[in-house]
PDB file of C-alpha atoms in Angstrom:
ATOM      1  CA  UNK Y   1     -60.889  -9.301 -21.265  1.00  0.00           C
ATOM      2  CA  UNK Y   2     -58.111  -7.157 -22.750  1.00  0.00           C
ATOM      3  CA  UNK Y   3     -56.672  -4.070 -21.102  1.00  0.00           C
ATOM      4  CA  UNK Y   4     -58.337  -1.795 -23.700  1.00  0.00           C
ATOM      5  CA  UNK Y   5     -61.750  -3.399 -23.091  1.00  0.00           C
ATOM      6  CA  UNK Y   6     -61.500  -2.910 -19.350  1.00  0.00           C
ATOM      7  CA  UNK Y   7     -60.525   0.738 -19.787  1.00  0.00           C
ATOM      8  CA  UNK Y   8     -63.527   1.383 -22.047  1.00  0.00           C
ATOM      9  CA  UNK Y   9     -66.074   0.344 -19.390  1.00  0.00           C
ATOM     10  CA  UNK Y  10     -66.053   3.599 -17.337  1.00  0.00           C
ATOM     11  CA  UNK Y  11     -66.823   5.666 -20.451  1.00  0.00           C
ATOM     12  CA  UNK Y  12     -69.697   3.410 -21.480  1.00  0.00           C
ATOM     13  CA  UNK Y  13     -71.324   3.921 -18.083  1.00  0.00           C
ATOM     14  CA  UNK Y  14     -71.097   7.708 -18.140  1.00  0.00           C
ATOM     15  CA  UNK Y  15     -73.644   8.639 -20.734  1.00  0.00           C
ATOM     16  CA  UNK Y  16     -75.353   7.846 -23.992  1.00  0.00           C
ATOM     17  CA  UNK Y  17     -75.247   4.183 -24.898  1.00  0.00           C
ATOM     18  CA  UNK Y  18     -74.708   5.247 -28.510  1.00  0.00           C
ATOM     19  CA  UNK Y  19     -71.342   6.719 -27.620  1.00  0.00           C
ATOM     20  CA  UNK Y  20     -69.640   3.525 -28.643  1.00  0.00           C
ATOM     21  CA  UNK Y  21     -70.460   4.447 -32.285  1.00  0.00           C
ATOM     22  CA  UNK Y  22     -69.188   8.020 -31.912  1.00  0.00           C
ATOM     23  CA  UNK Y  23     -65.725   8.469 -33.436  1.00  0.00           C
ATOM     24  CA  UNK Y  24     -64.885  11.177 -30.897  1.00  0.00           C
ATOM     25  CA  UNK Y  25     -65.623   8.734 -28.079  1.00  0.00           C
ATOM     26  CA  UNK Y  26     -63.361   6.169 -29.724  1.00  0.00           C
ATOM     27  CA  UNK Y  27     -60.588   8.746 -29.753  1.00  0.00           C
ATOM     28  CA  UNK Y  28     -61.254   9.544 -26.107  1.00  0.00           C
ATOM     29  CA  UNK Y  29     -61.084   5.887 -25.210  1.00  0.00           C
ATOM     30  CA  UNK Y  30     -57.821   5.531 -27.154  1.00  0.00           C
ATOM     31  CA  UNK Y  31     -56.225   8.470 -25.342  1.00  0.00           C
ATOM     32  CA  UNK Y  32     -57.303   7.183 -21.960  1.00  0.00           C
ATOM     33  CA  UNK Y  33     -55.881   3.770 -22.775  1.00  0.00           C
ATOM     34  CA  UNK Y  34     -52.578   5.351 -23.845  1.00  0.00           C
ATOM     35  CA  UNK Y  35     -52.314   7.279 -20.573  1.00  0.00           C
ATOM     36  CA  UNK Y  36     -52.559   4.071 -18.599  1.00  0.00           C
ATOM     37  CA  UNK Y  37     -50.324   1.915 -20.777  1.00  0.00           C
ATOM     38  CA  UNK Y  38     -47.414   4.388 -20.991  1.00  0.00           C
ATOM     39  CA  UNK Y  39     -46.743   4.489 -17.228  1.00  0.00           C
ATOM     40  CA  UNK Y  40     -47.085   0.702 -17.166  1.00  0.00           C
ATOM     41  CA  UNK Y  41     -44.364   0.372 -19.829  1.00  0.00           C
ATOM     42  CA  UNK Y  42     -42.224   2.968 -18.088  1.00  0.00           C
ATOM     43  CA  UNK Y  43     -42.489   1.017 -14.848  1.00  0.00           C
ATOM     44  CA  UNK Y  44     -41.263  -2.122 -16.601  1.00  0.00           C
ATOM     45  CA  UNK Y  45     -38.346  -0.194 -18.131  1.00  0.00           C
ATOM     46  CA  UNK Y  46     -37.405   1.284 -14.764  1.00  0.00           C
ATOM     47  CA  UNK Y  47     -37.452  -2.141 -13.160  1.00  0.00           C
ATOM     48  CA  UNK Y  48     -35.352  -3.563 -15.962  1.00  0.00           C
ATOM     49  CA  UNK Y  49     -32.850  -0.695 -15.635  1.00  0.00           C
ATOM     50  CA  UNK Y  50     -32.664  -1.180 -11.871  1.00  0.00           C
ATOM     51  CA  UNK Y  51     -31.933  -4.891 -12.288  1.00  0.00           C
ATOM     52  CA  UNK Y  52     -29.241  -4.205 -14.904  1.00  0.00           C
ATOM     53  CA  UNK Y  53     -27.700  -1.458 -12.756  1.00  0.00           C
ATOM     54  CA  UNK Y  54     -27.656  -3.683  -9.675  1.00  0.00           C
ATOM     55  CA  UNK Y  55     -26.035  -6.481 -11.660  1.00  0.00           C
ATOM     56  CA  UNK Y  56     -23.322  -4.150 -12.980  1.00  0.00           C
ATOM     57  CA  UNK Y  57     -22.674  -2.754  -9.488  1.00  0.00           C
ATOM     58  CA  UNK Y  58     -22.349  -6.245  -8.032  1.00  0.00           C
ATOM     59  CA  UNK Y  59     -19.962  -7.280 -10.809  1.00  0.00           C
ATOM     60  CA  UNK Y  60     -17.860  -4.123 -10.374  1.00  0.00           C
ATOM     61  CA  UNK Y  61     -17.641  -4.596  -6.606  1.00  0.00           C
ATOM     62  CA  UNK Y  62     -16.545  -8.214  -6.921  1.00  0.00           C
ATOM     63  CA  UNK Y  63     -13.987  -7.329  -9.606  1.00  0.00           C
ATOM     64  CA  UNK Y  64     -12.625  -4.432  -7.559  1.00  0.00           C
ATOM     65  CA  UNK Y  65     -12.251  -6.588  -4.456  1.00  0.00           C
ATOM     66  CA  UNK Y  66     -10.476  -9.259  -6.477  1.00  0.00           C
ATOM     67  CA  UNK Y  67      -8.140  -6.663  -8.001  1.00  0.00           C
ATOM     68  CA  UNK Y  68      -7.284  -5.146  -4.620  1.00  0.00           C
ATOM     69  CA  UNK Y  69      -6.596  -8.599  -3.191  1.00  0.00           C
ATOM     70  CA  UNK Y  70      -4.272  -9.291  -6.118  1.00  0.00           C
ATOM     71  CA  UNK Y  71      -2.404  -6.009  -5.583  1.00  0.00           C
ATOM     72  CA  UNK Y  72      -2.025  -6.718  -1.872  1.00  0.00           C
ATOM     73  CA  UNK Y  73      -0.743 -10.215  -2.569  1.00  0.00           C
ATOM     74  CA  UNK Y  74       1.721  -9.149  -5.284  1.00  0.00           C
ATOM     75  CA  UNK Y  75       3.083  -5.849  -3.972  1.00  0.00           C
ATOM     76  CA  UNK Y  76       2.366  -6.030  -0.286  1.00  0.00           C
ATOM     77  CA  UNK Y  77      -0.082  -3.275   0.640  1.00  0.00           C
ATOM     78  CA  UNK Y  78      -0.589  -4.158   4.290  1.00  0.00           C
ATOM     79  CA  UNK Y  79       1.567  -4.934   7.292  1.00  0.00           C
ATOM     80  CA  UNK Y  80       0.209  -8.494   7.345  1.00  0.00           C
ATOM     81  CA  UNK Y  81       1.589  -9.167   3.845  1.00  0.00           C
ATOM     82  CA  UNK Y  82       4.811  -7.148   3.916  1.00  0.00           C
ATOM     83  CA  UNK Y  83       7.987  -8.839   5.061  1.00  0.00           C
ATOM     84  CA  UNK Y  84      11.623  -7.936   5.437  1.00  0.00           C
ATOM     85  CA  UNK Y  85      13.799  -8.116   2.347  1.00  0.00           C
ATOM     86  CA  UNK Y  86      15.506 -11.356   3.305  1.00  0.00           C
ATOM     87  CA  UNK Y  87      18.991 -12.623   2.588  1.00  0.00           C
ATOM     88  CA  UNK Y  88      18.582 -13.546  -1.081  1.00  0.00           C
ATOM     89  CA  UNK Y  89      19.030 -11.041  -3.956  1.00  0.00           C
ATOM     90  CA  UNK Y  90      15.864 -10.056  -5.802  1.00  0.00           C
ATOM     91  CA  UNK Y  91      15.320  -8.912  -9.371  1.00  0.00           C
ATOM     92  CA  UNK Y  92      13.865  -5.407  -9.491  1.00  0.00           C
ATOM     93  CA  UNK Y  93      11.419  -6.076 -12.334  1.00  0.00           C
ATOM     94  CA  UNK Y  94       8.421  -4.787 -10.376  1.00  0.00           C
ATOM     95  CA  UNK Y  95       7.869  -2.602  -7.334  1.00  0.00           C
ATOM     96  CA  UNK Y  96       9.347  -4.142  -4.189  1.00  0.00           C
ATOM     97  CA  UNK Y  97       7.863  -3.099  -0.829  1.00  0.00           C
ATOM     98  CA  UNK Y  98       9.569  -4.337   2.318  1.00  0.00           C
ATOM     99  CA  UNK Y  99       9.603  -3.740   6.061  1.00  0.00           C
ATOM    100  CA  UNK Y 100      12.905  -2.296   7.263  1.00  0.00           C
ATOM    101  CA  UNK Y 101      13.649  -2.291  11.023  1.00  0.00           C
ATOM    102  CA  UNK Y 102      15.027   0.911  12.567  1.00  0.00           C
ATOM    103  CA  UNK Y 103      17.831   0.137  15.018  1.00  0.00           C
ATOM    104  CA  UNK Y 104      18.147   2.302  18.106  1.00  0.00           C
ATOM    105  CA  UNK Y 105      20.867   4.901  17.960  1.00  0.00           C
ATOM    106  CA  UNK Y 106      23.803   4.803  20.355  1.00  0.00           C
ATOM    107  CA  UNK Y 107      24.154   8.555  20.055  1.00  0.00           C
ATOM    108  CA  UNK Y 108      22.073  11.561  21.023  1.00  0.00           C
ATOM    109  CA  UNK Y 109      19.386  12.788  18.656  1.00  0.00           C
ATOM    110  CA  UNK Y 110      21.512  15.736  17.545  1.00  0.00           C
ATOM    111  CA  UNK Y 111      24.472  13.452  16.840  1.00  0.00           C
ATOM    112  CA  UNK Y 112      22.527  10.806  14.931  1.00  0.00           C
ATOM    113  CA  UNK Y 113      22.177  10.590  11.172  1.00  0.00           C
ATOM    114  CA  UNK Y 114      19.748   7.994   9.829  1.00  0.00           C
ATOM    115  CA  UNK Y 115      20.925   6.312   6.639  1.00  0.00           C
ATOM    116  CA  UNK Y 116      18.868   4.131   4.325  1.00  0.00           C
ATOM    117  CA  UNK Y 117      21.059   1.741   2.366  1.00  0.00           C
ATOM    118  CA  UNK Y 118      20.145  -0.312  -0.687  1.00  0.00           C
ATOM    119  CA  UNK Y 119      22.993  -2.798  -0.847  1.00  0.00           C
ATOM    120  CA  UNK Y 120      24.531  -4.944  -3.568  1.00  0.00           C
ATOM    121  CA  UNK Y 121      22.872  -3.181  -6.483  1.00  0.00           C
ATOM    122  CA  UNK Y 122      23.863  -5.288  -9.474  1.00  0.00           C
ATOM    123  CA  UNK Y 123      23.440  -4.013 -13.035  1.00  0.00           C
ATOM    124  CA  UNK Y 124      24.485  -6.972 -15.193  1.00  0.00           C
ATOM    125  CA  UNK Y 125      24.755  -5.207 -18.552  1.00  0.00           C
ATOM    126  CA  UNK Y 126      26.357  -2.069 -19.950  1.00  0.00           C
ATOM    127  CA  UNK Y 127      23.064  -0.253 -20.460  1.00  0.00           C
ATOM    128  CA  UNK Y 128      21.411   2.384 -18.306  1.00  0.00           C
ATOM    129  CA  UNK Y 129      19.387   1.674 -15.189  1.00  0.00           C
ATOM    130  CA  UNK Y 130      17.318   3.655 -12.712  1.00  0.00           C
ATOM    131  CA  UNK Y 131      15.073   3.040  -9.734  1.00  0.00           C
ATOM    132  CA  UNK Y 132      13.326   5.308  -7.224  1.00  0.00           C
ATOM    133  CA  UNK Y 133      13.140   4.880  -3.459  1.00  0.00           C
ATOM    134  CA  UNK Y 134      10.149   5.803  -1.277  1.00  0.00           C
ATOM    135  CA  UNK Y 135       9.750   5.647   2.502  1.00  0.00           C
ATOM    136  CA  UNK Y 136       6.506   5.407   4.489  1.00  0.00           C
ATOM    137  CA  UNK Y 137       5.294   4.631   7.991  1.00  0.00           C
ATOM    138  CA  UNK Y 138       4.176   1.077   8.641  1.00  0.00           C
ATOM    139  CA  UNK Y 139       0.522   2.015   9.109  1.00  0.00           C
ATOM    140  CA  UNK Y 140      -1.077  -0.388   6.638  1.00  0.00           C
ATOM    141  CA  UNK Y 141      -1.416   2.179   3.852  1.00  0.00           C
ATOM    142  CA  UNK Y 142      -0.846   1.153   0.236  1.00  0.00           C
ATOM    143  CA  UNK Y 143       0.705   4.540  -0.602  1.00  0.00           C
ATOM    144  CA  UNK Y 144       4.346   4.503  -1.631  1.00  0.00           C
ATOM    145  CA  UNK Y 145       5.121   7.232   0.859  1.00  0.00           C
ATOM    146  CA  UNK Y 146       7.610  10.060   0.479  1.00  0.00           C
ATOM    147  CA  UNK Y 147      10.241  10.149  -2.228  1.00  0.00           C
ATOM    148  CA  UNK Y 148      13.734   9.599  -0.792  1.00  0.00           C
ATOM    149  CA  UNK Y 149      15.933   9.518  -3.887  1.00  0.00           C
ATOM    150  CA  UNK Y 150      16.950   7.676  -7.049  1.00  0.00           C
ATOM    151  CA  UNK Y 151      19.838   5.681  -8.370  1.00  0.00           C
ATOM    152  CA  UNK Y 152      20.631   6.552 -11.974  1.00  0.00           C
ATOM    153  CA  UNK Y 153      23.301   4.671 -13.905  1.00  0.00           C
ATOM    154  CA  UNK Y 154      24.133   5.527 -17.511  1.00  0.00           C
ATOM    155  CA  UNK Y 155      26.375   3.541 -19.850  1.00  0.00           C
ATOM    156  CA  UNK Y 156      27.614   1.251 -17.108  1.00  0.00           C
ATOM    157  CA  UNK Y 157      30.939  -0.311 -18.095  1.00  0.00           C
ATOM    158  CA  UNK Y 158      31.923  -1.975 -14.835  1.00  0.00           C
ATOM    159  CA  UNK Y 159      30.281  -4.963 -13.270  1.00  0.00           C
ATOM    160  CA  UNK Y 160      31.017  -4.531  -9.555  1.00  0.00           C
ATOM    161  CA  UNK Y 161      28.084  -4.211  -7.184  1.00  0.00           C
ATOM    162  CA  UNK Y 162      27.418  -0.972  -5.395  1.00  0.00           C
ATOM    163  CA  UNK Y 163      25.536   0.355  -2.361  1.00  0.00           C
ATOM    164  CA  UNK Y 164      23.120   3.268  -2.530  1.00  0.00           C
ATOM    165  CA  UNK Y 165      23.060   5.401   0.651  1.00  0.00           C
ATOM    166  CA  UNK Y 166      20.395   8.003   1.400  1.00  0.00           C
ATOM    167  CA  UNK Y 167      20.185  10.285   4.417  1.00  0.00           C
ATOM    168  CA  UNK Y 168      16.597  10.065   5.656  1.00  0.00           C
ATOM    169  CA  UNK Y 169      16.778  11.816   9.041  1.00  0.00           C
ATOM    170  CA  UNK Y 170      14.604  14.754   8.001  1.00  0.00           C
ATOM    171  CA  UNK Y 171      12.332  12.580   5.863  1.00  0.00           C
ATOM    172  CA  UNK Y 172      11.529  10.351   8.837  1.00  0.00           C
ATOM    173  CA  UNK Y 173      10.607  13.442  10.854  1.00  0.00           C
ATOM    174  CA  UNK Y 174       8.365  14.747   8.062  1.00  0.00           C
ATOM    175  CA  UNK Y 175       6.339  11.549   7.937  1.00  0.00           C
ATOM    176  CA  UNK Y 176       6.148  11.353  11.729  1.00  0.00           C
ATOM    177  CA  UNK Y 177       8.201   8.182  11.994  1.00  0.00           C
ATOM    178  CA  UNK Y 178      10.664   9.161  14.729  1.00  0.00           C
ATOM    179  CA  UNK Y 179       9.154   6.689  17.191  1.00  0.00           C
ATOM    180  CA  UNK Y 180       8.486   3.905  14.691  1.00  0.00           C
ATOM    181  CA  UNK Y 181      10.407   0.668  15.117  1.00  0.00           C
ATOM    182  CA  UNK Y 182      10.121  -0.098  11.407  1.00  0.00           C
ATOM    183  CA  UNK Y 183       9.488   1.686   8.123  1.00  0.00           C
ATOM    184  CA  UNK Y 184       8.157   0.638   4.740  1.00  0.00           C
ATOM    185  CA  UNK Y 185      10.621   1.067   1.880  1.00  0.00           C
ATOM    186  CA  UNK Y 186       9.450   0.844  -1.735  1.00  0.00           C
ATOM    187  CA  UNK Y 187      11.839   0.319  -4.644  1.00  0.00           C
ATOM    188  CA  UNK Y 188      10.268   1.312  -7.953  1.00  0.00           C
ATOM    189  CA  UNK Y 189      12.062   0.286 -11.188  1.00  0.00           C
ATOM    190  CA  UNK Y 190      12.161   2.940 -13.900  1.00  0.00           C
ATOM    191  CA  UNK Y 191      14.665   1.731 -16.469  1.00  0.00           C
ATOM    192  CA  UNK Y 192      17.029  -1.137 -17.189  1.00  0.00           C
ATOM    193  CA  UNK Y 193      17.623  -4.507 -15.574  1.00  0.00           C
ATOM    194  CA  UNK Y 194      19.099  -4.854 -12.116  1.00  0.00           C
ATOM    195  CA  UNK Y 195      18.938  -6.830  -8.905  1.00  0.00           C
ATOM    196  CA  UNK Y 196      19.010  -5.782  -5.255  1.00  0.00           C
ATOM    197  CA  UNK Y 197      20.881  -7.577  -2.490  1.00  0.00           C
ATOM    198  CA  UNK Y 198      19.130  -6.026   0.500  1.00  0.00           C
ATOM    199  CA  UNK Y 199      17.742  -2.945   2.247  1.00  0.00           C
ATOM    200  CA  UNK Y 200      18.659  -1.737   5.728  1.00  0.00           C
ATOM    201  CA  UNK Y 201      18.727   1.335   7.969  1.00  0.00           C
ATOM    202  CA  UNK Y 202      21.831   2.428   9.873  1.00  0.00           C
ATOM    203  CA  UNK Y 203      22.086   4.977  12.668  1.00  0.00           C
ATOM    204  CA  UNK Y 204      25.497   6.642  12.398  1.00  0.00           C
ATOM    205  CA  UNK Y 205      27.189   9.459  14.225  1.00  0.00           C
ATOM    206  CA  UNK Y 206      27.214  12.840  12.543  1.00  0.00           C
ATOM    207  CA  UNK Y 207      30.646  14.261  11.810  1.00  0.00           C
TER     208      UNK Y 207
END
């Protein structure tokens, strides 16, 4: 028996048996059938939408996790992945994030100046070059941290390597890193081609 036939039964039992020949009764039966079928269709649509939405959410979550894992692996976004710079020069063609140990100062706090040094910066051509330096606590965050400074070279005509020195005493205090044994330093390329020989922190005596 069809859905429409089953819905017609209650009306046939209510009154005159001749009602099945009455056009008005046919209309009534049609409207009643429509009222039942529409929610049924809507329920199917809602279920279909829920399944599609759940599928999209699952796909997005998996993609996002894969992307984050890729970022962590490539740029080093956690202390477990980050390492020290090492002894070999590195091309600065993408952001470099490294752990930099903080040596203990031989002087009093008031006499100590903390210097961050990016050593053996090599710009092999005569064009311009620039990179930015950021410092952060080694707390597992993927944030670059606080801006420390930039090296900007325009129309370079000499080929000797250079060292970039930045005073970071106040910066370390601002980020709450006075008692940290290591910091995270990020080198972000902005323009040109260059390589970096190393990154270190020195504690020197203020003059």
